[in-house]
mmCIF file of C-alpha atoms in Angstrom:
data_model
loop_
_atom_site.group_PDB
_atom_site.id
_atom_site.type_symbol
_atom_site.label_atom_id
_atom_site.label_comp_id
_atom_site.label_asym_id
_atom_site.label_seq_id
_atom_site.Cartn_x
_atom_site.Cartn_y
_atom_site.Cartn_z
ATOM 1 C CA UNK A 1 4.882 369.087 262.899
ATOM 2 C CA UNK A 2 6.620 367.516 260.276
ATOM 3 C CA UNK A 3 6.354 363.846 259.622
ATOM 4 C CA UNK A 4 8.059 361.311 257.550
ATOM 5 C CA UNK A 5 5.625 361.062 254.575
ATOM 6 C CA UNK A 6 6.231 357.111 254.318
ATOM 7 C CA UNK A 7 4.365 356.821 257.786
ATOM 8 C CA UNK A 8 1.054 357.808 256.060
ATOM 9 C CA UNK A 9 1.021 355.048 253.565
ATOM 10 C CA UNK A 10 2.556 352.572 256.165
ATOM 11 C CA UNK A 11 0.248 349.517 256.764
ATOM 12 C CA UNK A 12 0.727 347.095 259.818
ATOM 13 C CA UNK A 13 1.143 343.471 258.971
ATOM 14 C CA UNK A 14 -1.354 341.027 260.288
ATOM 15 C CA UNK A 15 0.193 337.953 261.989
ATOM 16 C CA UNK A 16 -1.029 334.858 263.937
ATOM 17 C CA UNK A 17 -1.352 334.308 267.545
ATOM 18 C CA UNK A 18 -4.362 334.657 269.901
ATOM 19 C CA UNK A 19 -4.156 338.378 269.780
ATOM 20 C CA UNK A 20 -4.807 338.365 266.052
ATOM 21 C CA UNK A 21 -8.485 337.674 266.882
ATOM 22 C CA UNK A 22 -11.132 339.442 268.862
ATOM 23 C CA UNK A 23 -11.687 338.379 272.520
ATOM 24 C CA UNK A 24 -9.119 335.594 272.565
ATOM 25 C CA UNK A 25 -9.711 332.734 275.355
ATOM 26 C CA UNK A 26 -6.924 331.444 277.334
ATOM 27 C CA UNK A 27 -7.831 327.522 276.343
ATOM 28 C CA UNK A 28 -7.603 328.446 272.562
ATOM 29 C CA UNK A 29 -5.443 325.874 270.705
ATOM 30 C CA UNK A 30 -3.159 328.036 268.291
ATOM 31 C CA UNK A 31 -2.371 326.619 265.097
ATOM 32 C CA UNK A 32 -1.646 329.886 263.853
ATOM 33 C CA UNK A 33 1.974 330.626 265.457
ATOM 34 C CA UNK A 34 4.717 328.642 264.031
ATOM 35 C CA UNK A 35 6.551 327.852 267.531
ATOM 36 C CA UNK A 36 8.472 324.538 268.424
ATOM 37 C CA UNK A 37 5.772 322.053 269.040
ATOM 38 C CA UNK A 38 7.465 320.644 272.273
ATOM 39 C CA UNK A 39 7.254 323.839 273.811
ATOM 40 C CA UNK A 40 9.511 325.594 276.269
ATOM 41 C CA UNK A 41 12.342 323.490 277.722
ATOM 42 C CA UNK A 42 12.281 322.744 281.563
ATOM 43 C CA UNK A 43 15.912 324.135 281.527
ATOM 44 C CA UNK A 44 14.618 327.385 280.262
ATOM 45 C CA UNK A 45 11.600 327.600 282.446
ATOM 46 C CA UNK A 46 13.857 326.917 285.546
ATOM 47 C CA UNK A 47 16.431 329.489 284.291
ATOM 48 C CA UNK A 48 13.488 332.560 284.211
ATOM 49 C CA UNK A 49 12.022 331.314 287.664
ATOM 50 C CA UNK A 50 15.711 331.665 289.085
ATOM 51 C CA UNK A 51 16.229 335.014 287.474
ATOM 52 C CA UNK A 52 13.019 336.836 288.610
ATOM 53 C CA UNK A 53 14.908 339.122 291.088
ATOM 54 C CA UNK A 54 16.968 340.547 288.411
ATOM 55 C CA UNK A 55 13.710 342.247 286.929
ATOM 56 C CA UNK A 56 14.509 345.378 289.277
ATOM 57 C CA UNK A 57 18.150 345.788 287.542
ATOM 58 C CA UNK A 58 18.687 347.271 284.039
ATOM 59 C CA UNK A 59 19.862 344.818 281.601
ATOM 60 C CA UNK A 60 23.093 344.642 279.747
ATOM 61 C CA UNK A 61 22.590 347.054 276.852
ATOM 62 C CA UNK A 62 25.217 345.108 274.709
ATOM 63 C CA UNK A 63 23.562 341.302 275.417
ATOM 64 C CA UNK A 64 27.334 340.595 276.051
ATOM 65 C CA UNK A 65 26.848 337.115 277.507
ATOM 66 C CA UNK A 66 24.172 336.061 274.806
ATOM 67 C CA UNK A 67 26.234 337.217 272.150
ATOM 68 C CA UNK A 68 29.450 335.296 273.469
ATOM 69 C CA UNK A 69 27.105 332.294 273.510
ATOM 70 C CA UNK A 70 25.766 333.045 270.189
ATOM 71 C CA UNK A 71 29.604 333.194 269.024
ATOM 72 C CA UNK A 72 30.124 329.478 270.394
ATOM 73 C CA UNK A 73 26.783 328.433 268.970
ATOM 74 C CA UNK A 74 27.000 329.894 265.423
ATOM 75 C CA UNK A 75 31.007 329.741 265.122
ATOM 76 C CA UNK A 76 30.755 333.472 264.086
ATOM 77 C CA UNK A 77 32.744 336.325 265.956
ATOM 78 C CA UNK A 78 31.072 338.167 268.556
ATOM 79 C CA UNK A 79 31.597 341.399 266.647
ATOM 80 C CA UNK A 80 29.662 339.986 263.850
ATOM 81 C CA UNK A 81 26.480 339.299 265.902
ATOM 82 C CA UNK A 82 23.770 341.761 266.775
ATOM 83 C CA UNK A 83 20.818 340.938 269.153
ATOM 84 C CA UNK A 84 17.319 342.186 268.879
ATOM 85 C CA UNK A 85 13.926 342.322 270.662
ATOM 86 C CA UNK A 86 12.704 339.641 268.412
ATOM 87 C CA UNK A 87 13.944 339.087 264.625
ATOM 88 C CA UNK A 88 11.226 341.743 263.692
ATOM 89 C CA UNK A 89 13.176 344.554 265.341
ATOM 90 C CA UNK A 90 16.347 343.812 263.534
ATOM 91 C CA UNK A 91 14.489 343.874 260.048
ATOM 92 C CA UNK A 92 13.328 347.295 260.800
ATOM 93 C CA UNK A 93 16.833 348.546 262.171
ATOM 94 C CA UNK A 94 18.389 346.735 259.092
ATOM 95 C CA UNK A 95 15.982 348.864 256.610
ATOM 96 C CA UNK A 96 16.530 351.943 258.721
ATOM 97 C CA UNK A 97 20.346 351.643 258.362
ATOM 98 C CA UNK A 98 20.851 350.254 254.633
ATOM 99 C CA UNK A 99 17.684 351.422 252.663
ATOM 100 C CA UNK A 100 16.532 354.748 251.532
ATOM 101 C CA UNK A 101 14.155 356.159 248.754
ATOM 102 C CA UNK A 102 16.867 355.285 246.234
ATOM 103 C CA UNK A 103 17.374 351.742 247.158
ATOM 104 C CA UNK A 104 15.647 349.197 244.799
ATOM 105 C CA UNK A 105 14.360 346.113 246.641
ATOM 106 C CA UNK A 106 13.313 342.776 245.304
ATOM 107 C CA UNK A 107 10.942 340.324 247.472
ATOM 108 C CA UNK A 108 10.019 336.880 246.492
ATOM 109 C CA UNK A 109 6.294 336.637 247.282
ATOM 110 C CA UNK A 110 4.254 335.056 249.180
ATOM 111 C CA UNK A 111 6.616 335.677 252.114
ATOM 112 C CA UNK A 112 6.863 337.223 255.668
ATOM 113 C CA UNK A 113 5.230 340.657 255.253
ATOM 114 C CA UNK A 114 7.223 342.531 257.659
ATOM 115 C CA UNK A 115 10.311 342.831 254.874
ATOM 116 C CA UNK A 116 7.978 344.872 252.418
ATOM 117 C CA UNK A 117 6.471 346.760 255.325
ATOM 118 C CA UNK A 118 9.890 347.930 256.866
ATOM 119 C CA UNK A 119 11.544 348.451 253.236
ATOM 120 C CA UNK A 120 8.515 350.942 252.278
ATOM 121 C CA UNK A 121 8.460 352.549 255.729
ATOM 122 C CA UNK A 122 12.023 353.609 254.850
ATOM 123 C CA UNK A 123 11.027 354.852 251.338
ATOM 124 C CA UNK A 124 12.595 352.010 249.461
ATOM 125 C CA UNK A 125 11.386 351.093 245.942
ATOM 126 C CA UNK A 126 9.889 347.619 246.365
ATOM 127 C CA UNK A 127 9.241 345.107 243.526
ATOM 128 C CA UNK A 128 8.077 341.528 243.580
ATOM 129 C CA UNK A 129 8.556 338.203 242.134
ATOM 130 C CA UNK A 130 5.753 335.917 242.449
ATOM 131 C CA UNK A 131 6.652 332.363 242.917
ATOM 132 C CA UNK A 132 5.362 329.282 244.958
ATOM 133 C CA UNK A 133 8.885 327.765 244.757
ATOM 134 C CA UNK A 134 11.786 330.055 244.101
ATOM 135 C CA UNK A 135 14.358 327.426 243.630
ATOM 136 C CA UNK A 136 12.293 326.225 240.489
ATOM 137 C CA UNK A 137 12.161 329.831 239.134
ATOM 138 C CA UNK A 138 15.719 330.560 240.125
ATOM 139 C CA UNK A 139 17.149 331.613 236.747
ATOM 140 C CA UNK A 140 14.324 334.109 236.127
ATOM 141 C CA UNK A 141 14.758 335.521 239.659
ATOM 142 C CA UNK A 142 18.389 335.937 239.462
ATOM 143 C CA UNK A 143 17.821 338.000 236.061
ATOM 144 C CA UNK A 144 15.689 340.404 237.968
ATOM 145 C CA UNK A 145 18.177 341.048 240.854
ATOM 146 C CA UNK A 146 18.273 345.026 241.132
ATOM 147 C CA UNK A 147 21.691 347.008 241.144
ATOM 148 C CA UNK A 148 22.842 348.594 244.339
ATOM 149 C CA UNK A 149 19.748 347.238 246.044
ATOM 150 C CA UNK A 150 18.670 344.696 248.518
ATOM 151 C CA UNK A 151 16.821 341.468 248.255
ATOM 152 C CA UNK A 152 15.093 339.663 251.110
ATOM 153 C CA UNK A 153 14.704 335.813 250.966
ATOM 154 C CA UNK A 154 13.166 333.745 253.737
ATOM 155 C CA UNK A 155 14.644 330.011 253.910
ATOM 156 C CA UNK A 156 12.679 327.959 254.664
ATOM 157 C CA UNK A 157 9.875 330.269 253.646
ATOM 158 C CA UNK A 158 7.190 331.328 255.476
ATOM 159 C CA UNK A 159 4.395 330.569 254.466
ATOM 160 C CA UNK A 160 4.989 328.080 251.848
ATOM 161 C CA UNK A 161 7.505 325.849 253.776
ATOM 162 C CA UNK A 162 9.931 325.651 250.794
ATOM 163 C CA UNK A 163 13.554 325.145 251.417
ATOM 164 C CA UNK A 164 16.371 326.461 249.225
ATOM 165 C CA UNK A 165 19.486 324.645 248.994
ATOM 166 C CA UNK A 166 22.762 326.114 249.855
ATOM 167 C CA UNK A 167 24.151 325.767 246.266
ATOM 168 C CA UNK A 168 21.269 328.048 244.927
ATOM 169 C CA UNK A 169 21.578 330.680 247.683
ATOM 170 C CA UNK A 170 25.103 331.021 246.917
ATOM 171 C CA UNK A 171 24.368 331.412 243.283
ATOM 172 C CA UNK A 172 22.151 334.140 244.393
ATOM 173 C CA UNK A 173 24.794 335.740 246.584
ATOM 174 C CA UNK A 174 27.396 335.838 244.026
ATOM 175 C CA UNK A 175 25.049 337.274 241.207
ATOM 176 C CA UNK A 176 23.978 339.954 243.934
ATOM 177 C CA UNK A 177 27.451 340.708 244.770
ATOM 178 C CA UNK A 178 28.328 341.563 241.195
ATOM 179 C CA UNK A 179 25.711 344.172 241.240
ATOM 180 C CA UNK A 180 26.432 345.728 244.592
ATOM 181 C CA UNK A 181 23.155 344.223 246.188
ATOM 182 C CA UNK A 182 22.608 343.304 249.926
ATOM 183 C CA UNK A 183 21.130 339.648 250.321
ATOM 184 C CA UNK A 184 19.218 339.540 253.554
ATOM 185 C CA UNK A 185 18.244 335.732 254.259
ATOM 186 C CA UNK A 186 15.833 335.106 256.940
ATOM 187 C CA UNK A 187 16.708 331.673 258.717
ATOM 188 C CA UNK A 188 14.366 332.028 261.497
ATOM 189 C CA UNK A 189 12.969 328.440 260.824
ATOM 190 C CA UNK A 190 16.117 326.816 259.683
ATOM 191 C CA UNK A 191 16.653 325.152 263.239
ATOM 192 C CA UNK A 192 13.314 323.399 262.807
ATOM 193 C CA UNK A 193 14.188 321.672 259.420
ATOM 194 C CA UNK A 194 14.420 317.837 259.975
ATOM 195 C CA UNK A 195 17.167 315.943 257.907
ATOM 196 C CA UNK A 196 18.662 318.869 256.073
ATOM 197 C CA UNK A 197 21.057 321.666 257.089
ATOM 198 C CA UNK A 198 20.762 324.206 254.406
ATOM 199 C CA UNK A 199 22.014 327.190 256.611
ATOM 200 C CA UNK A 200 24.669 329.501 255.146
ATOM 201 C CA UNK A 201 26.025 331.004 258.090
ATOM 202 C CA UNK A 202 29.398 329.699 256.903
ATOM 203 C CA UNK A 203 29.282 331.969 253.804
ATOM 204 C CA UNK A 204 29.274 335.305 256.025
ATOM 205 C CA UNK A 205 33.062 334.922 256.183
ATOM 206 C CA UNK A 206 33.301 334.850 252.520
ATOM 207 C CA UNK A 207 30.613 337.557 251.323
ATOM 208 C CA UNK A 208 30.281 341.046 252.946
ATOM 209 C CA UNK A 209 26.874 341.570 251.153
ATOM 210 C CA UNK A 210 25.125 338.867 253.292
ATOM 211 C CA UNK A 211 23.270 339.294 256.152
ATOM 212 C CA UNK A 212 21.429 336.390 258.046
ATOM 213 C CA UNK A 213 18.407 336.827 260.591
ATOM 214 C CA UNK A 214 17.821 334.060 263.136
ATOM 215 C CA UNK A 215 15.123 333.867 266.098
ATOM 216 C CA UNK A 216 15.209 332.072 269.378
ATOM 217 C CA UNK A 217 11.377 332.613 269.390
ATOM 218 C CA UNK A 218 10.574 329.750 266.778
ATOM 219 C CA UNK A 219 13.491 327.405 267.742
ATOM 220 C CA UNK A 220 12.863 327.570 271.430
ATOM 221 C CA UNK A 221 9.402 328.575 271.896
ATOM 222 C CA UNK A 222 10.108 332.120 273.477
ATOM 223 C CA UNK A 223 7.550 333.996 271.530
ATOM 224 C CA UNK A 224 6.777 335.925 274.386
ATOM 225 C CA UNK A 225 10.094 337.261 275.484
ATOM 226 C CA UNK A 226 11.237 338.214 272.067
ATOM 227 C CA UNK A 227 14.896 337.368 271.112
ATOM 228 C CA UNK A 228 16.252 337.383 267.729
ATOM 229 C CA UNK A 229 19.664 337.926 266.496
ATOM 230 C CA UNK A 230 21.558 339.134 263.075
ATOM 231 C CA UNK A 231 24.816 337.928 261.449
ATOM 232 C CA UNK A 232 26.805 340.020 259.121
ATOM 233 C CA UNK A 233 29.999 341.742 258.249
ATOM 234 C CA UNK A 234 31.675 343.888 261.227
ATOM 235 C CA UNK A 235 30.731 346.844 259.371
ATOM 236 C CA UNK A 236 27.128 345.882 259.125
ATOM 237 C CA UNK A 237 26.885 344.711 262.829
ATOM 238 C CA UNK A 238 28.556 347.703 264.001
ATOM 239 C CA UNK A 239 26.106 350.073 262.547
ATOM 240 C CA UNK A 240 23.065 348.144 263.541
ATOM 241 C CA UNK A 241 24.494 348.098 266.908
ATOM 242 C CA UNK A 242 24.684 351.709 266.821
ATOM 243 C CA UNK A 243 21.322 352.342 265.897
ATOM 244 C CA UNK A 244 19.315 349.955 268.169
ATOM 245 C CA UNK A 245 17.632 351.338 271.221
ATOM 246 C CA UNK A 246 19.367 351.155 274.713
ATOM 247 C CA UNK A 247 18.258 348.066 276.758
ATOM 248 C CA UNK A 248 16.535 346.490 273.708
ATOM 249 C CA UNK A 249 16.457 343.109 275.036
ATOM 250 C CA UNK A 250 15.181 342.508 278.444
ATOM 251 C CA UNK A 251 17.463 340.840 281.182
ATOM 252 C CA UNK A 252 14.991 337.781 281.502
ATOM 253 C CA UNK A 253 15.156 337.325 277.569
ATOM 254 C CA UNK A 254 18.819 337.495 277.573
ATOM 255 C CA UNK A 255 19.174 334.781 280.396
ATOM 256 C CA UNK A 256 16.666 332.557 278.639
ATOM 257 C CA UNK A 257 18.460 332.872 275.418
ATOM 258 C CA UNK A 258 21.806 331.641 277.292
ATOM 259 C CA UNK A 259 19.980 328.790 278.391
ATOM 260 C CA UNK A 260 18.421 327.794 275.362
ATOM 261 C CA UNK A 261 21.735 327.682 273.350
ATOM 262 C CA UNK A 262 22.973 325.239 276.251
ATOM 263 C CA UNK A 263 20.216 322.915 275.396
ATOM 264 C CA UNK A 264 21.176 321.635 271.900
ATOM 265 C CA UNK A 265 19.272 318.100 272.308
ATOM 266 C CA UNK A 266 16.138 319.887 272.666
ATOM 267 C CA UNK A 267 16.063 320.925 269.064
ATOM 268 C CA UNK A 268 16.993 317.261 267.874
ATOM 269 C CA UNK A 269 13.784 316.158 269.854
ATOM 270 C CA UNK A 270 11.516 318.910 268.125
ATOM 271 C CA UNK A 271 12.836 317.823 264.880
ATOM 272 C CA UNK A 272 11.937 314.372 265.447
ATOM 273 C CA UNK A 273 8.330 315.367 266.335
ATOM 274 C CA UNK A 274 8.121 317.839 263.397
ATOM 275 C CA UNK A 275 9.129 315.064 260.823
ATOM 276 C CA UNK A 276 6.668 312.793 262.230
ATOM 277 C CA UNK A 277 3.845 314.946 262.651
ATOM 278 C CA UNK A 278 4.145 317.015 259.552
ATOM 279 C CA UNK A 279 3.696 313.693 257.599
ATOM 280 C CA UNK A 280 0.935 312.755 259.562
ATOM 281 C CA UNK A 281 -0.840 316.212 258.997
ATOM 282 C CA UNK A 282 -0.303 316.089 255.298
ATOM 283 C CA UNK A 283 -1.499 312.652 255.046
ATOM 284 C CA UNK A 284 -4.669 313.058 257.002
ATOM 285 C CA UNK A 285 -5.639 316.556 255.740
ATOM 286 C CA UNK A 286 -5.228 315.576 252.046
ATOM 287 C CA UNK A 287 -7.838 312.782 252.506
ATOM 288 C CA UNK A 288 -10.287 315.506 253.454
ATOM 289 C CA UNK A 289 -12.281 316.840 250.638
ATOM 290 C CA UNK A 290 -11.449 320.407 249.739
ATOM 291 C CA UNK A 291 -8.055 320.559 251.296
ATOM 292 C CA UNK A 292 -4.760 320.306 249.352
ATOM 293 C CA UNK A 293 -1.497 320.556 251.402
ATOM 294 C CA UNK A 294 1.750 322.086 250.233
ATOM 295 C CA UNK A 295 4.816 320.025 250.670
ATOM 296 C CA UNK A 296 6.899 321.256 253.816
ATOM 297 C CA UNK A 297 10.360 321.343 255.164
ATOM 298 C CA UNK A 298 9.616 322.749 258.366
ATOM 299 C CA UNK A 299 6.938 323.077 261.103
ATOM 300 C CA UNK A 300 4.052 324.474 259.419
ATOM 301 C CA UNK A 301 1.920 323.677 256.361
ATOM 302 C CA UNK A 302 0.382 325.804 253.925
ATOM 303 C CA UNK A 303 -3.078 324.442 252.548
ATOM 304 C CA UNK A 304 -5.103 325.354 249.732
ATOM 305 C CA UNK A 305 -8.989 325.352 250.523
ATOM 306 C CA UNK A 306 -12.016 325.313 248.521
ATOM 307 C CA UNK A 307 -13.843 327.129 251.531
ATOM 308 C CA UNK A 308 -12.776 330.675 252.187
ATOM 309 C CA UNK A 309 -9.909 331.117 254.693
ATOM 310 C CA UNK A 310 -11.979 333.784 256.872
ATOM 311 C CA UNK A 311 -15.142 331.494 257.014
ATOM 312 C CA UNK A 312 -13.051 328.363 257.847
ATOM 313 C CA UNK A 313 -11.177 330.215 260.578
ATOM 314 C CA UNK A 314 -14.459 331.228 262.106
ATOM 315 C CA UNK A 315 -15.947 327.648 261.697
ATOM 316 C CA UNK A 316 -12.784 326.332 263.622
ATOM 317 C CA UNK A 317 -12.692 329.003 266.395
ATOM 318 C CA UNK A 318 -16.264 327.642 267.424
ATOM 319 C CA UNK A 319 -14.163 324.641 268.510
ATOM 320 C CA UNK A 320 -11.463 326.786 269.929
ATOM 321 C CA UNK A 321 -8.860 326.122 267.358
ATOM 322 C CA UNK A 322 -7.110 329.024 265.727
ATOM 323 C CA UNK A 323 -5.555 328.782 262.132
ATOM 324 C CA UNK A 324 -3.716 331.394 259.988
ATOM 325 C CA UNK A 325 -6.200 333.030 257.483
ATOM 326 C CA UNK A 326 -3.496 333.768 254.628
ATOM 327 C CA UNK A 327 -5.641 336.113 252.821
ATOM 328 C CA UNK A 328 -3.806 339.005 254.362
ATOM 329 C CA UNK A 329 -0.290 337.424 253.021
ATOM 330 C CA UNK A 330 0.814 339.550 249.649
ATOM 331 C CA UNK A 331 1.007 336.881 247.031
ATOM 332 C CA UNK A 332 -1.756 334.642 248.370
ATOM 333 C CA UNK A 333 -5.754 334.820 248.305
ATOM 334 C CA UNK A 334 -8.620 333.715 250.667
ATOM 335 C CA UNK A 335 -8.144 329.817 249.492
ATOM 336 C CA UNK A 336 -5.067 329.517 251.793
ATOM 337 C CA UNK A 337 -4.597 328.907 255.472
ATOM 338 C CA UNK A 338 -1.639 327.865 257.218
ATOM 339 C CA UNK A 339 -1.207 325.653 260.211
ATOM 340 C CA UNK A 340 1.578 324.782 262.729
ATOM 341 C CA UNK A 341 2.912 321.458 263.369
ATOM 342 C CA UNK A 342 2.083 320.596 266.768
ATOM 343 C CA UNK A 343 1.812 317.454 269.217
ATOM 344 C CA UNK A 344 -0.280 314.090 267.974
ATOM 345 C CA UNK A 345 -2.946 314.924 270.488
ATOM 346 C CA UNK A 346 -3.209 318.555 269.411
ATOM 347 C CA UNK A 347 -3.127 317.526 265.704
ATOM 348 C CA UNK A 348 -5.772 314.837 266.123
ATOM 349 C CA UNK A 349 -8.227 317.510 267.209
ATOM 350 C CA UNK A 350 -7.524 319.562 264.290
ATOM 351 C CA UNK A 351 -8.068 316.853 261.980
ATOM 352 C CA UNK A 352 -11.380 315.747 263.612
ATOM 353 C CA UNK A 353 -12.441 319.408 263.503
ATOM 354 C CA UNK A 354 -11.797 319.705 259.766
ATOM 355 C CA UNK A 355 -13.452 316.302 259.161
ATOM 356 C CA UNK A 356 -16.582 317.719 260.612
ATOM 357 C CA UNK A 357 -16.857 320.841 258.382
#
């Protein structure tokens, strides 16, 4: 039996969520998953309940209605949108389509681990640029852009929470264009950034080396349904639509996505909560000895700790609180944890537990 040799060295990425630990309980308070803090909207919940009878029907393999709604939502043509079973499926399909063992890939770290994993699975030559704030190190980063390659940037970045401006991103895209390099921008948390709109979706019409990833999972609290979408040139999207598996997005997920996109004020309410509660968490946790909070622009906070992250995670689990141990994130070590921004009542419980350590 012949097997792709890259499979033997492939490493699955560790993520947060209740199933990241042994014997998860149903009443655990999950600070390890960066989901919209106000939860699923009543409209989406009602839509799912009303569509239960459609479970017996095969879903639209082209996600037609959802893509049309995404066209209205993003102002990008239907032909330039691909929908996936979560954003992660699109990352892997993108790497399968556009990367090979001849493709140099540059990834700033620490960041979301699936870029590295998917790129290596397809044999790409991956190199890293270590930085806790890419915008501050932008000139050095641009000088290292590969020729005829690909770069991955998460904005705002997971796990640091740093946000890169449109101006800086455009500088990267132009520099990469001159080197015939694709720029993959992950905007999965961009809709959960209060006060700033640094999305570069409009640049899709100008640069055919740009690909943007989005997710309904984080923005609309649909983690269990798995819905992501990608935006790129017609050629890129045509290829990605060609290689995706049939019926990759369930009917319920498609209907939930359509409902979510018609509920825009829901995001505005979420941003208000994120702005207020992220400041509250940072102010309170920074006063606790042994904890140093990273400034954040979105719905999660990276924290440097004196206590080892795995030990801290175990101690908090005794109080049925789950935080993200960042020791498994490339570019960080066992002195970092990440917490999601949640509601005041939930945040108070976390703070009290940290104070008792």
